[in-house]
Amino acid sequence: MKAIQYRTFGGPEVLEYVDLPEPQPRAGEVLIETTAIGINFPDIRERLGLYNRAETRVGGVTLPQVGGLQVVGRVVRTGAETDAHLIGRKVVALMSKGAYAQRAVARVDLLLELEDDADDVAMASVPCQGVTAFLSLQVCTVLRAGESLLVHGAAGGVGSLAVQIAKVLGAGTVIGTASSGARRAFVPGTGADLAISCDSPQWPEAVLAHTGGKGVDMILETIGGDVFDQNFACLGMLGRCVVIGSTRGPGEPLAPRRLMAKAQTLTGVYLPAFFQRPDLVQRGLRFLRDGIERGLIRPNVAATLPLSRTADAHAMLERREAQGVIVLDPRY
Ligand SMILES: NC(=O)c1ccc[n+]([C@@H]2O[C@H](COP(=O)([O-])OP(=O)(O)OC[C@H]3O[C@@H](n4cnc5c(N)ncnc54)[C@H](OP(=O)(O)O)[C@@H]3O)[C@@H](O)[C@H]2O)c1
């Protein structure tokens, strides 16, 4: 089978289009012939070797690595003691690695069956990004109907789905941040009420102005750096800040006493940790599948590229060119 593998950490050029033997499913796993493969920002962090640094404390990557966390495809084989009814079924699956290939192994409890007419590309674009957003809004803390929300990186994969999920959940005002004018122009199309930049330290004032001075009820934080601390200037009374990522680095630690003044909560999400709670991953996958089927959630697929051009797809994400998500076609 064709796959994308890297043998050293580095830039997109370390990604090699190679022939590999197909992986073998073990008990509780299935082998999927892939039809669409979604790309995630964490795939890039893994490729750079950032998750192998001691201070990151989020596991690591063993070389050589076939990366990638999400696919749609058909089950072609099951492992020992695994229910064979899945053979031939179309599924969407989340996995810890191995998605960038024509055949990929997934755990049965981290996949969801799809109808034959389900949109492969749309479904492949949501498992990691969409489930992360869902867990942030419904599990780690709960966004209640009418509450306001600030979504950082709202033109990206997690951000653009988070805005849509929040609106399906009945959110009130949703504000999204994005870096360039073109990316901010994209954000209202996802359902956000306002798009702002967070590049100047004064950006929280725009959030306060738009929420009658109260600040927002929830923040989905993916930026880090100075922005991490600045968030608390526009998080309201009883507000919750969910740390999902830190594209600009972790920023300065927060003094816990800072949370006392407005009875605020700081929490975080790391999706692989939820692989030990597959019931919650399943809840997220079902929510996304149903939302897409009903036309309530529309993933914005910025580009569909051949598997052989995965390096170009990574470079696009790193140049911050993709509005929404990028999907790979494993046939080429
Ligand atoms: N905790 C988890 O389990 C989990 C799971 C998935 C993703 N994540 C994290 O969530 C964040 C978004 O992931 P994604 O898959 O949605 O990625 P994405 O589509 O590439 O979006 C990343 C967004 O971050 C912004 N950004 C800010 N600084 C950036 C930088 N230096 N390089 C690239 N983008 C930068 C970009 O928006 P602007 O250019 O408009 O600012 C972009 O929209 C990342 O931090 C990722 O690591 C965490």
Coordinates of C-alpha atoms in Angstrom, one line a residue, residues 1-277:
M1 CA 0.0 0.0 0.0
K2 CA 1.0 3.6 -0.4
A3 CA 1.6 5.7 2.7
I4 CA 3.3 8.8 3.9
Q5 CA 6.1 8.1 6.3
Y6 CA 8.9 10.1 8.0
R7 CA 12.2 8.8 9.4
T8 CA 13.5 12.0 10.9
F9 CA 11.8 15.0 12.4
G10 CA 11.8 18.2 10.4
G11 CA 10.0 20.3 7.8
P12 CA 7.3 19.1 5.3
E13 CA 10.2 17.7 3.2
V14 CA 10.7 14.8 5.6
L15 CA 7.4 13.3 4.5
E16 CA 8.1 10.5 2.0
Y17 CA 5.5 8.8 -0.2
V18 CA 6.4 5.1 0.1
D19 CA 5.3 1.5 -0.3
L20 CA 4.7 -0.2 3.0
P21 CA 3.2 -3.6 4.0
E22 CA -0.4 -3.1 5.2
P23 CA -0.8 -3.0 9.0
Q24 CA -2.5 -5.9 10.8
P25 CA -5.5 -5.3 13.0
R26 CA -5.3 -6.9 16.5
A27 CA -8.2 -7.9 18.8
G28 CA -10.7 -5.0 19.1
E29 CA -9.4 -3.4 15.9
V30 CA -10.3 -3.3 12.2
L31 CA -8.4 -2.6 9.0
I32 CA -9.9 0.2 6.9
E33 CA -9.4 0.8 3.2
T34 CA -9.3 4.6 3.3
T35 CA -11.2 6.9 1.0
A36 CA -10.5 10.3 2.7
I37 CA -7.9 11.3 5.3
G38 CA -8.1 14.4 7.4
I39 CA -5.1 16.6 8.3
N40 CA -4.6 18.2 11.7
F41 CA -2.3 20.8 13.2
P42 CA -1.0 18.2 15.8
D43 CA 0.2 16.1 12.8
I44 CA 2.6 19.0 12.1
R45 CA 3.7 19.3 15.7
E46 CA 4.5 15.5 15.7
R47 CA 6.4 15.8 12.5
L48 CA 8.5 18.6 14.0
G49 CA 9.3 16.4 17.0
L50 CA 7.8 18.9 19.4
Y51 CA 5.8 16.2 21.2
N52 CA 9.0 14.4 21.9
R53 CA 10.3 17.2 24.1
A54 CA 10.3 16.4 27.8
E55 CA 8.5 19.7 28.7
T56 CA 5.6 19.0 26.3
R57 CA 4.5 16.0 28.4
V58 CA 2.0 14.8 25.8
G59 CA 3.5 11.5 24.8
G60 CA 5.8 11.2 21.8
V61 CA 6.4 9.7 18.3
T62 CA 8.5 6.6 17.5
L63 CA 10.4 6.8 14.2
P64 CA 9.7 5.8 11.5
Q65 CA 6.2 7.2 11.8
V66 CA 3.1 7.1 9.6
G67 CA 1.2 10.1 11.0
G68 CA -2.4 11.1 10.7
L69 CA -5.3 10.8 13.1
Q70 CA -8.5 10.4 11.1
V71 CA -10.0 8.6 8.1
V72 CA -13.1 7.6 6.4
G73 CA -13.2 4.3 4.5
R74 CA -14.5 0.8 4.4
V75 CA -13.7 -2.0 6.8
V76 CA -11.9 -4.8 4.9
R77 CA -10.8 -7.0 7.8
T78 CA -11.3 -7.4 11.5
G79 CA -8.8 -8.5 14.2
A80 CA -9.2 -11.6 16.4
E81 CA -12.3 -11.7 18.6
T82 CA -13.7 -8.7 16.7
D83 CA -17.3 -8.6 15.5
A84 CA -17.2 -9.3 11.7
H85 CA -20.4 -7.4 11.0
L86 CA -18.3 -4.3 10.3
I87 CA -16.7 -5.9 7.2
G88 CA -17.8 -3.9 4.2
R89 CA -19.2 -1.0 6.3
K90 CA -18.3 2.6 5.7
V91 CA -16.9 4.1 8.9
V92 CA -15.3 7.3 10.2
A93 CA -12.4 6.6 12.6
L94 CA -10.1 8.4 15.0
M95 CA -6.7 6.9 15.7
S96 CA -3.4 7.8 17.4
K97 CA -1.4 7.3 14.2
G98 CA -1.3 5.6 10.8
A99 CA -4.0 7.5 9.0
Y100 CA -1.8 8.8 6.1
A101 CA -2.1 5.5 4.2
Q102 CA -4.3 3.5 1.8
R103 CA -5.0 1.1 4.7
A104 CA -5.2 2.0 8.3
V105 CA -6.0 0.2 11.6
A106 CA -8.5 1.7 14.0
R107 CA -10.0 0.6 17.4
V108 CA -13.6 -0.5 17.1
D109 CA -14.6 1.7 20.0
L110 CA -13.1 4.8 18.3
L111 CA -15.1 4.5 15.1
L112 CA -18.6 5.2 14.0
E113 CA -20.6 3.5 11.2
L114 CA -21.8 5.8 8.4
E115 CA -24.5 5.5 5.8
D116 CA -23.2 4.5 2.3
D117 CA -24.2 7.9 1.0
A118 CA -22.4 9.9 3.7
D119 CA -20.0 12.5 2.4
D120 CA -16.5 10.9 2.9
V121 CA -14.6 14.2 2.6
A122 CA -16.8 16.1 5.0
M123 CA -16.8 13.3 7.5
A124 CA -13.0 12.8 7.3
S125 CA -12.5 16.4 8.1
V126 CA -14.1 16.4 11.5
P127 CA -13.0 13.6 13.9
C128 CA -10.0 15.2 15.7
Q129 CA -10.9 18.8 15.2
G130 CA -14.7 18.4 15.7
V131 CA -14.5 16.0 18.7
T132 CA -11.9 18.2 20.4
A133 CA -14.3 21.2 20.0
F134 CA -17.3 19.1 21.2
L135 CA -15.4 17.9 24.3
S136 CA -14.4 21.5 25.1
L137 CA -18.0 22.7 24.8
Q138 CA -19.9 19.8 26.3
V139 CA -17.7 17.7 28.5
C140 CA -14.8 19.6 30.1
T141 CA -17.2 22.4 30.7
V142 CA -20.7 22.9 29.4
L143 CA -21.8 25.8 27.2
R144 CA -25.4 26.6 28.1
A145 CA -27.9 28.0 25.6
G146 CA -27.6 31.8 25.3
E147 CA -24.1 32.0 26.7
S148 CA -21.4 33.9 24.9
L149 CA -18.2 32.4 23.5
L150 CA -14.8 33.5 22.2
V151 CA -13.2 31.1 19.8
H152 CA -9.5 31.7 19.0
G153 CA -8.2 30.5 15.6
A154 CA -11.8 30.6 14.3
A155 CA -10.7 30.3 10.6
G156 CA -8.9 27.0 11.4
G157 CA -10.1 23.4 11.7
V158 CA -11.0 23.3 15.4
G159 CA -12.1 26.9 15.5
S160 CA -14.4 26.8 12.5
L161 CA -16.1 23.7 13.8
A162 CA -16.3 25.0 17.3
V163 CA -18.2 28.1 16.1
Q164 CA -20.7 25.9 14.3
I165 CA -21.1 23.4 17.2
A166 CA -21.7 26.3 19.6
K167 CA -24.5 27.7 17.4
V168 CA -26.1 24.2 17.2
L169 CA -26.0 24.1 21.0
G170 CA -27.8 27.5 21.2
A171 CA -24.9 29.8 22.0
G172 CA -25.6 33.5 22.2
T173 CA -22.9 35.8 20.9
V174 CA -19.9 34.0 19.3
I175 CA -16.8 36.0 18.6
G176 CA -13.9 34.5 16.6
T177 CA -10.3 35.6 16.2
A178 CA -8.2 35.3 13.1
S179 CA -4.9 36.8 12.0
S180 CA -5.5 38.3 8.5
G181 CA -8.3 40.3 6.9
A182 CA -9.1 37.4 4.5
R183 CA -9.3 35.0 7.4
R184 CA -11.5 37.3 9.4
A185 CA -13.8 37.7 6.4
F186 CA -14.2 33.9 6.4
V187 CA -15.2 33.7 10.1
P188 CA -18.8 35.1 10.0
G189 CA -19.7 32.5 7.3
T190 CA -19.2 29.8 10.0
G191 CA -21.9 31.5 12.1
A192 CA -19.8 33.8 14.3
D193 CA -21.3 37.2 15.1
L194 CA -18.0 39.1 15.0
A195 CA -14.4 38.4 13.9
I196 CA -11.5 40.2 15.5
S197 CA -7.7 40.1 15.4
C198 CA -5.8 39.2 18.6
D199 CA -2.5 40.6 17.4
S200 CA -2.5 43.8 19.5
P201 CA -2.5 43.6 23.3
Q202 CA -5.7 45.7 23.3
W203 CA -7.9 43.1 21.6
P204 CA -9.9 42.1 24.8
E205 CA -11.4 45.6 24.6
A206 CA -13.3 44.6 21.4
V207 CA -14.7 41.6 23.2
L208 CA -15.8 43.7 26.2
A209 CA -17.4 46.3 23.9
H210 CA -19.4 43.6 22.1
T211 CA -20.6 42.0 25.4
G212 CA -21.8 45.1 27.1
G213 CA -18.6 45.2 29.3
K214 CA -19.3 41.9 30.9
G215 CA -16.9 39.7 28.9
V216 CA -17.7 36.3 27.5
D217 CA -18.9 33.2 29.4
M218 CA -16.4 30.8 27.7
I219 CA -13.1 31.0 25.8
L220 CA -11.7 28.3 23.6
E221 CA -8.0 29.1 23.8
T222 CA -5.6 27.7 21.1
I223 CA -3.1 30.6 20.7
G224 CA -1.0 30.7 23.9
G225 CA 1.9 33.2 24.2
D226 CA 0.8 36.6 25.5
V227 CA -2.8 35.8 24.4
F228 CA -3.2 33.2 27.1
D229 CA -3.0 35.9 29.8
Q230 CA -4.9 38.5 27.8
N231 CA -7.9 36.2 27.7
F232 CA -8.7 36.9 31.4
A233 CA -9.2 40.6 30.7
C234 CA -12.4 39.7 28.7
L235 CA -13.6 36.5 30.5
G236 CA -16.7 37.3 32.5
M237 CA -18.0 36.4 35.9
L238 CA -18.2 32.5 36.3
G239 CA -16.4 32.3 32.9
R240 CA -14.6 29.2 31.8
C241 CA -11.4 29.1 29.7
V242 CA -10.6 25.8 28.0
V243 CA -7.0 25.4 26.9
I244 CA -6.9 23.4 23.7
G245 CA -3.5 24.3 22.2
S246 CA -0.8 27.0 22.1
T247 CA 0.2 27.7 18.5
R248 CA 2.4 30.6 19.8
G249 CA 3.9 28.7 22.7
P250 CA 2.6 28.2 26.2
G251 CA 2.9 31.7 27.6
E252 CA 3.5 32.7 31.2
P253 CA 1.9 30.5 33.9
L254 CA -1.3 31.9 35.5
A255 CA -1.4 32.6 39.2
P256 CA -4.3 30.6 40.5
R257 CA -5.5 33.5 42.7
R258 CA -6.3 35.4 39.5
L259 CA -9.3 33.0 39.1
M260 CA -10.8 34.1 42.4
A261 CA -11.8 37.6 41.5
K262 CA -14.6 36.5 39.1
A263 CA -15.0 32.8 40.2
Q264 CA -13.5 31.7 36.9
T265 CA -12.5 28.2 35.8
L266 CA -9.5 27.1 33.8
T267 CA -9.6 23.7 32.2
G268 CA -8.1 21.9 29.3
V269 CA -8.6 19.2 26.6
Y270 CA -6.1 16.7 25.2
L271 CA -7.9 14.4 22.8
P272 CA -5.6 11.4 23.2
A273 CA -6.4 11.3 26.9
F274 CA -10.0 10.6 25.9
F275 CA -9.0 7.4 24.1
Q276 CA -9.5 5.9 27.6
R277 CA -13.1 7.3 27.5

